[in-house]
Structure formats: structure tokens, C-alpha cells
Coordinates of C-alpha atoms and ligand atoms in Angstrom, one line a residue:
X4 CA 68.5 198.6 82.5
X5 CA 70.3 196.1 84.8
X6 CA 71.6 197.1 87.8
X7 CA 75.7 196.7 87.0
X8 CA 76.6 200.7 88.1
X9 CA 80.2 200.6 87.7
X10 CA 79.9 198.4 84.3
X11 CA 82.2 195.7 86.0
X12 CA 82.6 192.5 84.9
X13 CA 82.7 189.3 86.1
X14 CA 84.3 187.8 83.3
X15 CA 85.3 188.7 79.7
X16 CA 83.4 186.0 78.3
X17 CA 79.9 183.7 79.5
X18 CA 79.6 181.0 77.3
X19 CA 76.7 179.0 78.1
X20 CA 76.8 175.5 76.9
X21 CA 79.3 173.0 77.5
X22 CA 79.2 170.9 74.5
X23 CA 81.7 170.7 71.3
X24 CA 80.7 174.3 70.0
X25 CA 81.0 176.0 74.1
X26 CA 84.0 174.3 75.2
X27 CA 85.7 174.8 71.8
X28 CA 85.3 178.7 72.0
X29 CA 86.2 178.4 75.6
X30 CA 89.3 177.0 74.9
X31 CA 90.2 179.4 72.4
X32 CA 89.7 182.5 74.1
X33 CA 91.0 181.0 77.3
X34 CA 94.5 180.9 75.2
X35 CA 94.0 184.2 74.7
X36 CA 94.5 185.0 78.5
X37 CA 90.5 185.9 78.6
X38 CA 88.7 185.2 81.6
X39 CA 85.6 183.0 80.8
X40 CA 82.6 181.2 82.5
X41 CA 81.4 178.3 81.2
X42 CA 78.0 177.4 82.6
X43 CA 76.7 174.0 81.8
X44 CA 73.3 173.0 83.4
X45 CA 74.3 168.9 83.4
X46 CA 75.8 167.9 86.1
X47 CA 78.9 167.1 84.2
X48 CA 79.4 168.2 80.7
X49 CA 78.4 165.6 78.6
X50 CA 75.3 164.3 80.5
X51 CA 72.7 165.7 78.8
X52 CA 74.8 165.7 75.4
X53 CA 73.8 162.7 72.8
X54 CA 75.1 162.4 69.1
X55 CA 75.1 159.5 66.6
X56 CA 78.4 159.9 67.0
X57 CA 80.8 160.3 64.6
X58 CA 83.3 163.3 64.2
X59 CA 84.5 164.6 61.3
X60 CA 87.2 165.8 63.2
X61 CA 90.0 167.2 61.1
X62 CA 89.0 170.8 62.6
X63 CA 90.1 170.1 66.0
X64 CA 93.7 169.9 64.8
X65 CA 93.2 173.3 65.3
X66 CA 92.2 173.3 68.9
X67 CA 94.0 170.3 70.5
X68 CA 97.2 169.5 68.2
X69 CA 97.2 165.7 68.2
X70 CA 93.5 165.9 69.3
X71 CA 93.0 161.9 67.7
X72 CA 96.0 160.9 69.7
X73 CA 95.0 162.9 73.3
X74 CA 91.2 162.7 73.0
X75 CA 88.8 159.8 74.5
X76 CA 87.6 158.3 70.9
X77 CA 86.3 154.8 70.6
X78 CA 86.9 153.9 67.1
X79 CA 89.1 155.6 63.8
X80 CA 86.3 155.0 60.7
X81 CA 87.6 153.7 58.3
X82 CA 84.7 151.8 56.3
X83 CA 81.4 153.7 55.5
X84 CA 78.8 152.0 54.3
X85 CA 74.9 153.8 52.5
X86 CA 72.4 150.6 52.9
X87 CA 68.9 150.8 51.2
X88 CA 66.8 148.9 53.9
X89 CA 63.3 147.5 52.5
X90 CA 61.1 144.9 54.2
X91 CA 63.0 142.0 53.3
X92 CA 66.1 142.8 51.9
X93 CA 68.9 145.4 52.0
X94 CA 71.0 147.0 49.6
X95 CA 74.4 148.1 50.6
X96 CA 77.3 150.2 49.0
X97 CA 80.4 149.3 51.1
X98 CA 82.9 151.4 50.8
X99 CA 86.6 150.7 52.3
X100 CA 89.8 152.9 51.7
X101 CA 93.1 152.6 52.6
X102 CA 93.5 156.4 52.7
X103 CA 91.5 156.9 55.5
X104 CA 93.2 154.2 57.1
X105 CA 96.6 156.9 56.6
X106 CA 95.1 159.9 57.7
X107 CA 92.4 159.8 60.4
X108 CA 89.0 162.0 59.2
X109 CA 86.4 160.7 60.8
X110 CA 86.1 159.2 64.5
X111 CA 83.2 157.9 66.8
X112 CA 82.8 159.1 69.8
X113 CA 80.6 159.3 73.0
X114 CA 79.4 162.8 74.0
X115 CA 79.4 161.6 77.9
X116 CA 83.3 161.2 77.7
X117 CA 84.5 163.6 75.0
X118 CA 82.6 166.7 76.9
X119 CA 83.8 165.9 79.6
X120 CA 87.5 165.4 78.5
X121 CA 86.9 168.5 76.3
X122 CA 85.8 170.7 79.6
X123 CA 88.4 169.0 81.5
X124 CA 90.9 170.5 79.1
X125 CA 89.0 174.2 79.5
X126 CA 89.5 174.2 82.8
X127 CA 93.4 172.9 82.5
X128 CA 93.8 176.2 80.0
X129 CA 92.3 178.1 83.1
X130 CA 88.4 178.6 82.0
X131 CA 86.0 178.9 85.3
X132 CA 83.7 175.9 84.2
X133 CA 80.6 175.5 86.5
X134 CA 78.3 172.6 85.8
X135 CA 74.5 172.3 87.4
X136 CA 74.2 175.9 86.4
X137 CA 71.0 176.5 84.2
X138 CA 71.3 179.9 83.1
X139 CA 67.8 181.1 82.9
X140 CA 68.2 184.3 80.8
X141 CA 70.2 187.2 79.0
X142 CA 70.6 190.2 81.5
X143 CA 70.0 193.0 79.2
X144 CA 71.3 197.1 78.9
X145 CA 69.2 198.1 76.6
X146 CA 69.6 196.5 73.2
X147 CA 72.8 194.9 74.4
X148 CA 73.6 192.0 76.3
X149 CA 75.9 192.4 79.4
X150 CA 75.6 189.0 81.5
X151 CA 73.5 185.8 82.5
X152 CA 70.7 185.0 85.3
X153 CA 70.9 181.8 86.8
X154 CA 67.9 181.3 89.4
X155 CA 69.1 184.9 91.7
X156 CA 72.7 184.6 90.8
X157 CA 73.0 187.8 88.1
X158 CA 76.5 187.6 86.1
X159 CA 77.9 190.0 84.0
X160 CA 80.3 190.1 80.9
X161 CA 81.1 191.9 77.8
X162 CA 80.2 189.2 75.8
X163 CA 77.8 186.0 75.9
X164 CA 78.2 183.0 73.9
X165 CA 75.3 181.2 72.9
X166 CA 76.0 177.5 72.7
X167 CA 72.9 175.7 74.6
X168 CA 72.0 173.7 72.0
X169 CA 69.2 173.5 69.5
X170 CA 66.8 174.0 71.7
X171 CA 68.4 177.3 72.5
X172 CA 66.4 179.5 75.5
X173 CA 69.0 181.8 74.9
X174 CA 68.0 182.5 71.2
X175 CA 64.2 182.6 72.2
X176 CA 65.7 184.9 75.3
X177 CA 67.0 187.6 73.0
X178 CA 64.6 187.1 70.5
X179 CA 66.2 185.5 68.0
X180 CA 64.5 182.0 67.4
X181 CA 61.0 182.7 69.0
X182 CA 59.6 179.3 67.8
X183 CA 61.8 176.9 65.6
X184 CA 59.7 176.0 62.3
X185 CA 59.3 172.4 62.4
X186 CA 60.1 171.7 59.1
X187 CA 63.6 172.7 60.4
X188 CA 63.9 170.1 63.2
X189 CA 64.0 166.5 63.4
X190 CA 63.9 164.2 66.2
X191 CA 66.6 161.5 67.3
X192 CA 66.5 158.2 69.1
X193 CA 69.1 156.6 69.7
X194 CA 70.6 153.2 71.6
X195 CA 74.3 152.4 72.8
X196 CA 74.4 148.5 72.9
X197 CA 77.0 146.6 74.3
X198 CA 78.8 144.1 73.3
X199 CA 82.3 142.5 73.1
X200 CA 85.1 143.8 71.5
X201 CA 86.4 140.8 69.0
X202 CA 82.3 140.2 68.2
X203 CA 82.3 144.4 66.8
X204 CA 85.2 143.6 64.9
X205 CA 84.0 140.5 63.4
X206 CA 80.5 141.4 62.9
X207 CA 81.8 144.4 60.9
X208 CA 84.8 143.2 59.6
X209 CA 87.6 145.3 61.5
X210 CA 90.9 145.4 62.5
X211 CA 91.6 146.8 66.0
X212 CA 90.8 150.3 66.7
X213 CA 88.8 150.4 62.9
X214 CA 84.9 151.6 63.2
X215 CA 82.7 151.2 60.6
X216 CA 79.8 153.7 59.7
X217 CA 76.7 153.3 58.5
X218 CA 73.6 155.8 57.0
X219 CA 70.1 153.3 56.6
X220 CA 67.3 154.7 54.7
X221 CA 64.0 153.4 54.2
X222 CA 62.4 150.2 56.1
X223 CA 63.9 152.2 59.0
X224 CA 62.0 155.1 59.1
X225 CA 58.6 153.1 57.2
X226 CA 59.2 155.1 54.5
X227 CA 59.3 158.4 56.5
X228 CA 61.4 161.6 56.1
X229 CA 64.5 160.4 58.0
X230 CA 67.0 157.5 58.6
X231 CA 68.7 155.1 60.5
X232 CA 72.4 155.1 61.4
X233 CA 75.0 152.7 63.0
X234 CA 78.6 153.4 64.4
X235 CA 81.0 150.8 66.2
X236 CA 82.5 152.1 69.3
X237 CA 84.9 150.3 71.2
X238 CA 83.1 147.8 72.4
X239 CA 79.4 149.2 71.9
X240 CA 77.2 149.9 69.1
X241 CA 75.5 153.2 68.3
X242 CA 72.3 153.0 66.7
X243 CA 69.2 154.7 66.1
X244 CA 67.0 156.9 63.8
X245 CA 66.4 160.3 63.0
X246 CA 63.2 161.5 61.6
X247 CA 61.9 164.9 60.6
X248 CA 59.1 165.9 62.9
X249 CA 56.7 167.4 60.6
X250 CA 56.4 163.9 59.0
X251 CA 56.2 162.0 62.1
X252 CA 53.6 164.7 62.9
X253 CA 51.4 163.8 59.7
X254 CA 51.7 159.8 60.6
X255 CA 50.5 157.9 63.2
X256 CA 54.3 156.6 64.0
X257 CA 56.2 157.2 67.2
X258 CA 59.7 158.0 66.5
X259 CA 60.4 155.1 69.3
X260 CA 58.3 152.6 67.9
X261 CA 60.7 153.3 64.8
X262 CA 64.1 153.0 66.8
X263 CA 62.6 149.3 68.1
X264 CA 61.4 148.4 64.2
X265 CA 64.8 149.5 63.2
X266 CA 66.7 147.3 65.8
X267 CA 64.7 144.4 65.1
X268 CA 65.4 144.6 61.5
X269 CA 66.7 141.1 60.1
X270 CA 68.7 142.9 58.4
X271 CA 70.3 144.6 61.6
X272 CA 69.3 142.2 64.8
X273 CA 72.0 139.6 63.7
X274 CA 74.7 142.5 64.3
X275 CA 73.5 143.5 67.8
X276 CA 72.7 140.0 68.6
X277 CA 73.4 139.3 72.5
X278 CA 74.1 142.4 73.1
X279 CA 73.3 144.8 75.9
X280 CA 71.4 147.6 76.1
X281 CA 73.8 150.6 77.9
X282 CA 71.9 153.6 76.9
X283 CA 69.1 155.0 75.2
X284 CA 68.1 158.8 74.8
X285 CA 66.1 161.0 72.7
X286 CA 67.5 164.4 71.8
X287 CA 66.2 166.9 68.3
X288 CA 68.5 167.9 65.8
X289 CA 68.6 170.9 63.7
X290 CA 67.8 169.9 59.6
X291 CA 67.0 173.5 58.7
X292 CA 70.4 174.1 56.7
X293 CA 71.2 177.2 55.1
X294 CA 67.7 178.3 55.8
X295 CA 67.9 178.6 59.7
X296 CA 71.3 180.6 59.4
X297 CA 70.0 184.0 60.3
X298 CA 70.1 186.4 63.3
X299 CA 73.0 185.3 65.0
X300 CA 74.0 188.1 66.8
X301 CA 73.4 190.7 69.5
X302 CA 75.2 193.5 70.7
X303 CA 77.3 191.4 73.0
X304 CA 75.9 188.0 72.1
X305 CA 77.1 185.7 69.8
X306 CA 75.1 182.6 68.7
X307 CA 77.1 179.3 67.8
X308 CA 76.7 175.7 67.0
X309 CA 73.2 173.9 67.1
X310 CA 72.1 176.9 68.8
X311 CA 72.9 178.4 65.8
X312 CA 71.4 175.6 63.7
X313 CA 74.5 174.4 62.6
X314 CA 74.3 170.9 60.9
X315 CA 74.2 169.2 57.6
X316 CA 72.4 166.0 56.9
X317 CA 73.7 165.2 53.4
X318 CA 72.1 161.5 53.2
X319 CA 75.4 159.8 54.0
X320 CA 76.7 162.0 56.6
X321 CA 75.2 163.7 59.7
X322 CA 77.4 166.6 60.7
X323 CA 76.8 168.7 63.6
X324 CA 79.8 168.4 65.7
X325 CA 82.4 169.4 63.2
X326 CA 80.3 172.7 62.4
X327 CA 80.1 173.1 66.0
X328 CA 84.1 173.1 66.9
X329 CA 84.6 175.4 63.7
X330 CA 82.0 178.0 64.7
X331 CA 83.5 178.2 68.4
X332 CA 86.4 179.0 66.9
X333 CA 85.0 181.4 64.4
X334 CA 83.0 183.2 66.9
X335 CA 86.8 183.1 69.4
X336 CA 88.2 185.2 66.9
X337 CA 85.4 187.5 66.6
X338 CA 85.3 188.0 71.0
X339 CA 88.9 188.4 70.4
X340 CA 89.3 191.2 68.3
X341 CA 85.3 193.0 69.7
X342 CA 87.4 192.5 73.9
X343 CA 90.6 194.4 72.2
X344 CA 88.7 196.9 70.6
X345 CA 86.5 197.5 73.4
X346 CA 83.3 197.5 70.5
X347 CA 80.3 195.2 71.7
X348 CA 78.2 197.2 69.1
X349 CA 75.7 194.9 66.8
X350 CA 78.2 195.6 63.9
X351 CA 81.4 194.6 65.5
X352 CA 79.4 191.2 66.6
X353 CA 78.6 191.1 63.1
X354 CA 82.0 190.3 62.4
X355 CA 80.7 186.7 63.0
X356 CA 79.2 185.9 59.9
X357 CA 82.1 187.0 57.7
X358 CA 84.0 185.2 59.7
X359 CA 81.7 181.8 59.5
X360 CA 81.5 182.3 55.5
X361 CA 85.0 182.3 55.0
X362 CA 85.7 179.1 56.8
X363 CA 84.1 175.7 56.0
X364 CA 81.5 176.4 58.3
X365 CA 79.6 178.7 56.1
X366 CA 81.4 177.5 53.2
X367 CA 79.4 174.0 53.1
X368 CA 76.6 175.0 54.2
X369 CA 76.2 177.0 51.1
X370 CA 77.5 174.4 49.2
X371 CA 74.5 172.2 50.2
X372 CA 72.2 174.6 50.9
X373 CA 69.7 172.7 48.3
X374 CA 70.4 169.3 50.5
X375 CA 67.0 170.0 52.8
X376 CA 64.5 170.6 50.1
X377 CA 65.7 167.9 48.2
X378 CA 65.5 165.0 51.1
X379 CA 62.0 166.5 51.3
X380 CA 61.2 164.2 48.3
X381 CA 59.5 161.1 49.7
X382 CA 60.5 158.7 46.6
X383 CA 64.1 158.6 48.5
X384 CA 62.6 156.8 51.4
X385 CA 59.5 155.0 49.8
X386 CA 60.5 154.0 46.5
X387 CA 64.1 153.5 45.8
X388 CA 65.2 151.4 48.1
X389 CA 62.7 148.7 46.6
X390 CA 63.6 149.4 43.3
X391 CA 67.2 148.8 44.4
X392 CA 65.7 145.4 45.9
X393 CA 63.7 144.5 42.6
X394 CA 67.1 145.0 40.4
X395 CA 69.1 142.8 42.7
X396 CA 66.9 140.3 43.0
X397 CA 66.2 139.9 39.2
X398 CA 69.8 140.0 39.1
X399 CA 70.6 137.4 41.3
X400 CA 67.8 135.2 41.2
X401 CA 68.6 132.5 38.8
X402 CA 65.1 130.6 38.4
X403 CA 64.7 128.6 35.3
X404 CA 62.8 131.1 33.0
X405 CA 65.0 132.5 30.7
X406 CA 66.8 136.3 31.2
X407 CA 65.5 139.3 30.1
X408 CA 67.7 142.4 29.1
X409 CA 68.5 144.7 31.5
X410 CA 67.0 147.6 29.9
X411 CA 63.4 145.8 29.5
X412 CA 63.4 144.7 33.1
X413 CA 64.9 147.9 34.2
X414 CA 61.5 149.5 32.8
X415 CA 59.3 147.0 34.2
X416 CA 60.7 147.2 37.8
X417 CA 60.7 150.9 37.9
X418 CA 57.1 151.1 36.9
X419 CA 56.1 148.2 39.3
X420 CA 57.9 150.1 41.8
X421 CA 55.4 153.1 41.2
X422 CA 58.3 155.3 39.5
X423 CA 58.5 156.7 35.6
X424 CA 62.1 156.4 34.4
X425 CA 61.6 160.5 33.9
X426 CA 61.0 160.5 37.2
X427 CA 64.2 158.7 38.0
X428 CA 66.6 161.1 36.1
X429 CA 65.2 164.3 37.5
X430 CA 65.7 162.7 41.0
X431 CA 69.3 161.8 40.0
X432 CA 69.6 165.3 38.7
X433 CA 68.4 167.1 41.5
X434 CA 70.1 164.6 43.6
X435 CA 73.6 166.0 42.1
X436 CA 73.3 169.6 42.4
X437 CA 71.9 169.2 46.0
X438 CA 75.5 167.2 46.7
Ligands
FAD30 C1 70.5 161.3 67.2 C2 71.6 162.3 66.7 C3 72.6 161.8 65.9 C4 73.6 162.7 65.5 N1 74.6 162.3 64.8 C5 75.7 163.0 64.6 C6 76.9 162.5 64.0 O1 77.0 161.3 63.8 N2 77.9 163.4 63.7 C7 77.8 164.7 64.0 O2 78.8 165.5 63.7 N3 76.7 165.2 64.6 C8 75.6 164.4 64.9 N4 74.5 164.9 65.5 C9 74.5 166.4 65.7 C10 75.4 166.8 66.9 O3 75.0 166.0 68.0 C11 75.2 168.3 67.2 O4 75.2 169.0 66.1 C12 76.2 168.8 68.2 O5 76.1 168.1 69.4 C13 76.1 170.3 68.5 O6 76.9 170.7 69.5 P1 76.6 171.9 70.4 O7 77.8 172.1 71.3 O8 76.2 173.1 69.5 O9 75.3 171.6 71.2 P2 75.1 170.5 72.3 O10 76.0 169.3 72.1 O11 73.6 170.2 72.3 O12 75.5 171.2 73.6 C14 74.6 172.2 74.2 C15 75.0 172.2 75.7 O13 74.3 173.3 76.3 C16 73.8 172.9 77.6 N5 72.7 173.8 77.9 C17 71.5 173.9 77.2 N6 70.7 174.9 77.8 C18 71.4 175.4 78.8 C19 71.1 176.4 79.8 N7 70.0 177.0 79.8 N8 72.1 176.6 80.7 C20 73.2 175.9 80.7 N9 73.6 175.0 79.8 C21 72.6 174.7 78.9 C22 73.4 171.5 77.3 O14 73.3 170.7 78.5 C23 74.5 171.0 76.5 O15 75.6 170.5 77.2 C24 73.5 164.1 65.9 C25 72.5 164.5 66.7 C26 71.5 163.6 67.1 C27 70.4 164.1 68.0

């Protein structure tokens, strides 16, 4: 038992972790009049923080009215684009809308500025927010937690908040997460390229202030579990891959050999062209879905965003930091009502995962709980995208032997692209009820 005699406090709340998921539940309880730490071990919040980049980022209304308006973003997306990447040619399905032109859904962002905007605005609302704290472990009173080490400094609490990331000590601290499986994880690498404002908008055909987004698959990842992305910021590129790590495992690729392969692209050099390279960084990412969801509370600990293995890779989106935001506030409203009860108990913690199932959170996640097993198939990555290549090219290349119909060429590519067309329609199938 740790030694807190009197069973005082420091502070309501510890939330450790100052990214999207720590300093949204911060902010939350904060307007609630709680006290709360939040201990971040960069030196700013932020630093150690990378993304792809873009945030779905509807659920922040909810947090910061006007959050588009206030917050540091670089670009409002507006085009999305899926590109099929092979060898020597790309396929691309570009898609533009003057709806989200209207209403602002999606944004990209950089972490290094939104943390720290986003911390900036938890300490404004009166949170105690300490960077260049790494909190070593959970202090514990039996089975529950009451506080946070941090090298000799011991802190106590009624509740922790667990939002350090995927890589969570905390979780492997209380016993949660002992060792991540890691067909559950994937690994990111990612570059932030400079380059002039009026060449981004040209390059990707935009108006001022419009950001395109774009999910690669194939050539990018050699055919490997994974895929390439590309966001316009301001007046920088993001772009990098994301591979799953048991496949880079089985293959003799390094995930950064990938990144370079990807950037040197024909296909993609021309857009970075001249550019300059601002920052690179390597960070893992949790791909688990529905099937990491589990154990996510403590007496007096509460388990939240990547930590918590919060984030959906549908093909043509990556979302982590949306689930992030939503399950700070989910897990806010579960500290509210436990502190005002005065019940840190494992079943008033428990509170959580109603709490995450009724909201979007838990809601999608369900919804596309099939998503991982079925971007386990390696056709997506090897096959289609030339098959994809083969159609257009027969389409489009006019040589002076005479057409074929569709249907008979249609067969022929899709068995020179190693594929049976049975094949193809339980892949479409399964394709649909994973989305
Ligand atoms: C390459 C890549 C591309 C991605 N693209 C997208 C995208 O386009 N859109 C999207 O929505 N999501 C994307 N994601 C996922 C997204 O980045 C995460 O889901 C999101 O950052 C999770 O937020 P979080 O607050 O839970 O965790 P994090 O942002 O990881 O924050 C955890 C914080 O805890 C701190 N910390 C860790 N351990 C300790 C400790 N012991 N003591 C104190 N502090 C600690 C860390 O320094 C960090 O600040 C991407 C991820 C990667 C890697």
C-alpha cells in the first residue's frame, strides 16, 4: 500500500499524456471546476506527437465552439482522392464536393502546433499542465489506483487518465496491455516537405486555404500490408507510409526504405519536386480495431485514446485523432459523475464503456469491426492495383489492332493479373460488409 495516510490528494484528476485524447479530457473536466495535472514527458506538448494528419474534426465542436475558426490548422480538405499505385502507372478516383467546401469535416493539421495550442487552451481553462514529466508508473492501494510516480516525485489523485499513447507504460503498468500482439500494430514513417504556397495549390489543384487528401495503396508499400498517404498543409506536404509490422516482419523491407521508394515514385516525385525536407519521424499506430478494445479500466484508472487502441484504418481514411477527442470526452463524463459520487470502484469506472458505445466512438468501431481482418487480404495491395492498370491501359491504349469487348478482355486481364473473377466478387463482397 502506498504511503498517502490521510488519503489526500493532489489533484482530482492525473491525466498523463498531452496529446488530442489527454488534453481533450483535461479540458473537459477543467470546466467542470476539477483540479487536474496533466503530465506530458515532451518538452512541449506536441514534440513527440506525429500524425498523417488530417482531423475529422466535427467532434471538437464540442470542446472548443468554433474550434476550425480558433485552432492552428493548415488546410480545410476539401478533395480526397484513393490512387492505386503500381510500378508504372497509377490509378486515381478523385473525388471533389462542394459540400465539404460548406461545412468544414475534415482538416490537416500538425501535431507540433495543435498540441500545443490545445494544452495552451488547458492551461487557459486552469489545468496544471507540466511538460518534461515522464511518469514512470501507477502508485497503487491495492487493486486501485490513487496517483503517478515520476522519477521520486509520488502524486496522488482519485483518478488517472491513461492517455500516453499506443505505446502505453501505463496500460503494461496496471496490467492491462502486457505485450501489444503485433498483428495489432503497424508502423508509420512519415516526411513533412516544404514547399511554396501557390506551387501546393497548383500541383493539387486548390483554391486558398483548400487541402487535398490522399490514401495510396500498392507500389508504396511493394505490395505489403499497408499504404501510403499524402495531405497539403499550408505550405508543406505530409507524406509517408504505414505498414503493418507483422508483414514487414515476414519481408526483408525496411519500413524506411519504403517511405524513400514511395517519395521517389514517378507518380509522386513530380508533386514534391524542389521541395524541402522539414521533418521526418517514425511513430506506430494502433490497427487492432475492435479487437484491442478490452480492459480499459481500473479502479481509479481510465484508459483513453491510442492508449486505448483507438483508431480505424478503413482503406481511405486513417482515424485516430477524432476517436481520441471523443473518448476524452467520454471518459470526462465518466470522472465527472465517479468525483461527485465519491465511487472509484472497478464498476463505477466501468461506466466508461457504456459511455464509449453510445457515442461514435464505440459506435464505428463496431460498425467496422470486420475492416482489420479484411485488409489482411494481400490481393488489395498485390493484385488490384495492376488489374486496375491493365483495364486502363487496354482502355486507353489505342494501337492499331482492332478492340476487343470489354467482358473478353475483362477475363483475360484478371487472369493475367493472377486473380479468378470468383475471386474478384468475394473480395468486393467482403469488401462491402467490412465498410
Ligand atoms: C504515420 C501516422 C499517420 C496517422 N494519420 C492519421 C490521420 O491522418 N488522421 C488521424 O485521425 N489519425 C492519424 N494517425 C493516428 C493518430 O496520430 C493517433 O490516433 C492520435 O495521435 C492518438 O492521440 P492520443 O492523444 O491518444 O495519443 P498521442 O498523440 O500518441 O499522445 C500521447 C502523449 O502521451 C505522451 N506520453 C507517452 N508516455 C508518457 C509518459 N510515460 N509520461 C508522460 N507522457 C507520456 C506522449 O509524449 C504524447 O504526447 C496517424 C498515426 C501515424 C503514426
Amino acid at each position: 500500500m502506498e504511503n498517502n495516510v490521510n488519503n489526500e490528494v493532489d489533484f482530482e484528476v492525473i491525466i498523463v499524456g498531452a496529446g488530442i485524447a489527454g488534453c481533450v479530457a483535461a479540458l473537459k473536466l477543467a470546466d467542470k471546476g476539477y483540479s487536474v495535472l496533466l503530465a506530458e514527458r515532451g518538452q512541449s506538448a506536441g514534440s513527440k506527437n506525429l500524425s498523417g494528419g488530417v482531423f475529422y474534426c466535427r467532434v471538437m465542436e464540442d470542446v472548443i465552439p468554433d474550434f476550425v475558426k480558433k485552432a492552428p490548422i493548415e488546410r480545410y480538405i476539401t478533395r480526397n482522392c484513393i490512387s492505386f499505385l503500381n510500378e508504372s502507372s497509377f490509378v486515381n478516383i478523385n473525388y471533389g464536393d462542394a459540400r465539404l467546401e460548406n461545412s468544414v469535416t475534415a482538416v490537416s493539421v500538425k501535431r507540433a502546433k495543435l498540441d500545443e495550442w490545445l494544452a495552451q487552451q488547458c492551461e487557459d481553462a486552469g489545468v496544471t499542465f507540466m511538460p518534461g514529466i515522464r511518469v514512470d508508473e501507477l502508485l497503487m492501494d491495492g487493486d486501485k489506483v490513487v496517483g503517478i510516480q515520476a522519477g521520486d516525485d509520488k502524486l496522488y489523485s482519485h483518478v488517472v487518465i491513461a492517455a500516453d499513447g499506443v505505446n502505453s507504460m501505463l496500460c503494461r503498468n496496471a496490467g492491462i496491455r502486457t505485450r501489444e500482439l503485433l498483428e495489432n500494430l503497424a508502423v508509420g514513417i512519415k516526411s513533412v516537405i516544404g514547399l511554396p504556397k501557390d506551387t501546393i495549390e497548383e500541383r493539387f489543384h486548390l483554391k486558398e486555404n483548400e487541402g487535398a487528401a490522399y490514401a495510396v495503396v500498392g507500389d508504396c508499400t511493394n505490395g505489403l500490408n499497408g499504404g501510403g498517404f499524402i495531405y497539403t498543409n499550408s505550405d508543406s506536404i505530409s507524406i509517408g507510409v504505414v505498414v503493418k509490422i507483422d508483414a514487414l516482419a515476414e519481408s526483408s523491407e525496411s519500413a524506411s526504405d519504403l517511405h524513400d521508394r514511395f517519395l521517389s515514385h514517378p507518380a509522386i516525385e513530380p508533386l514534391l519536386r524542389g521541395g524541402e525536407l522539414l521533418e521526418y519521424g517514425c511513430h506506430m499506430v494502433p490497427e487492432g480495431g475492435q479487437a484491442m478494445l478490452h480492459d480499459l479500466t481500473r479502479a481509479g484508472l481510465i484508459v483513453i485514446g491510442d492508449a486505448a487502441g483507438l483508431a480505424l484504418n478503413t482503406g481511405s481514411t486513417v482515424r485516430g485523432m477524432d476517436l481520441a477527442a471523443g473518448s476524452g470526452i467520454a471518459a470526462a463524463k465518466v470522472v465527472d459523475e465517479v468525483l461527485s459520487k465519491k465511487d472509484f470502484s472497478q464498476a463505477a469506472m466501468d461506466a466508461y464503456y457504456t459511455e464509449l458505445n453510445n457515442i461514435v466512438v464505440g459506435k464505428d468501431m463496431k460498425t467496422y469491426a470486420k475492416m482489420p481482418v479484411f485488409l489482411e487480404n494481400p490481393r488489395m495491395y498485390k493484385n488490384y492495383g495492376p488489374l486496375l492498370g491493365d483495364i486502363m491501359y487496354n482502355i486507353y491504349n489505342l494501337d492499331t489492332t482492332p478492340r476487343q469487348h470489354m467482358m473478353s478482355e475483362g477475363l483475360k486481364i484478371i487472369k493475367k493479373n493472377q486473380l479468378s473473377a470468383f475471386q474478384l466478387i468475394k473480395d468486393m463482397y467482403t469488401g462491402v460488409r467490412a465498410l
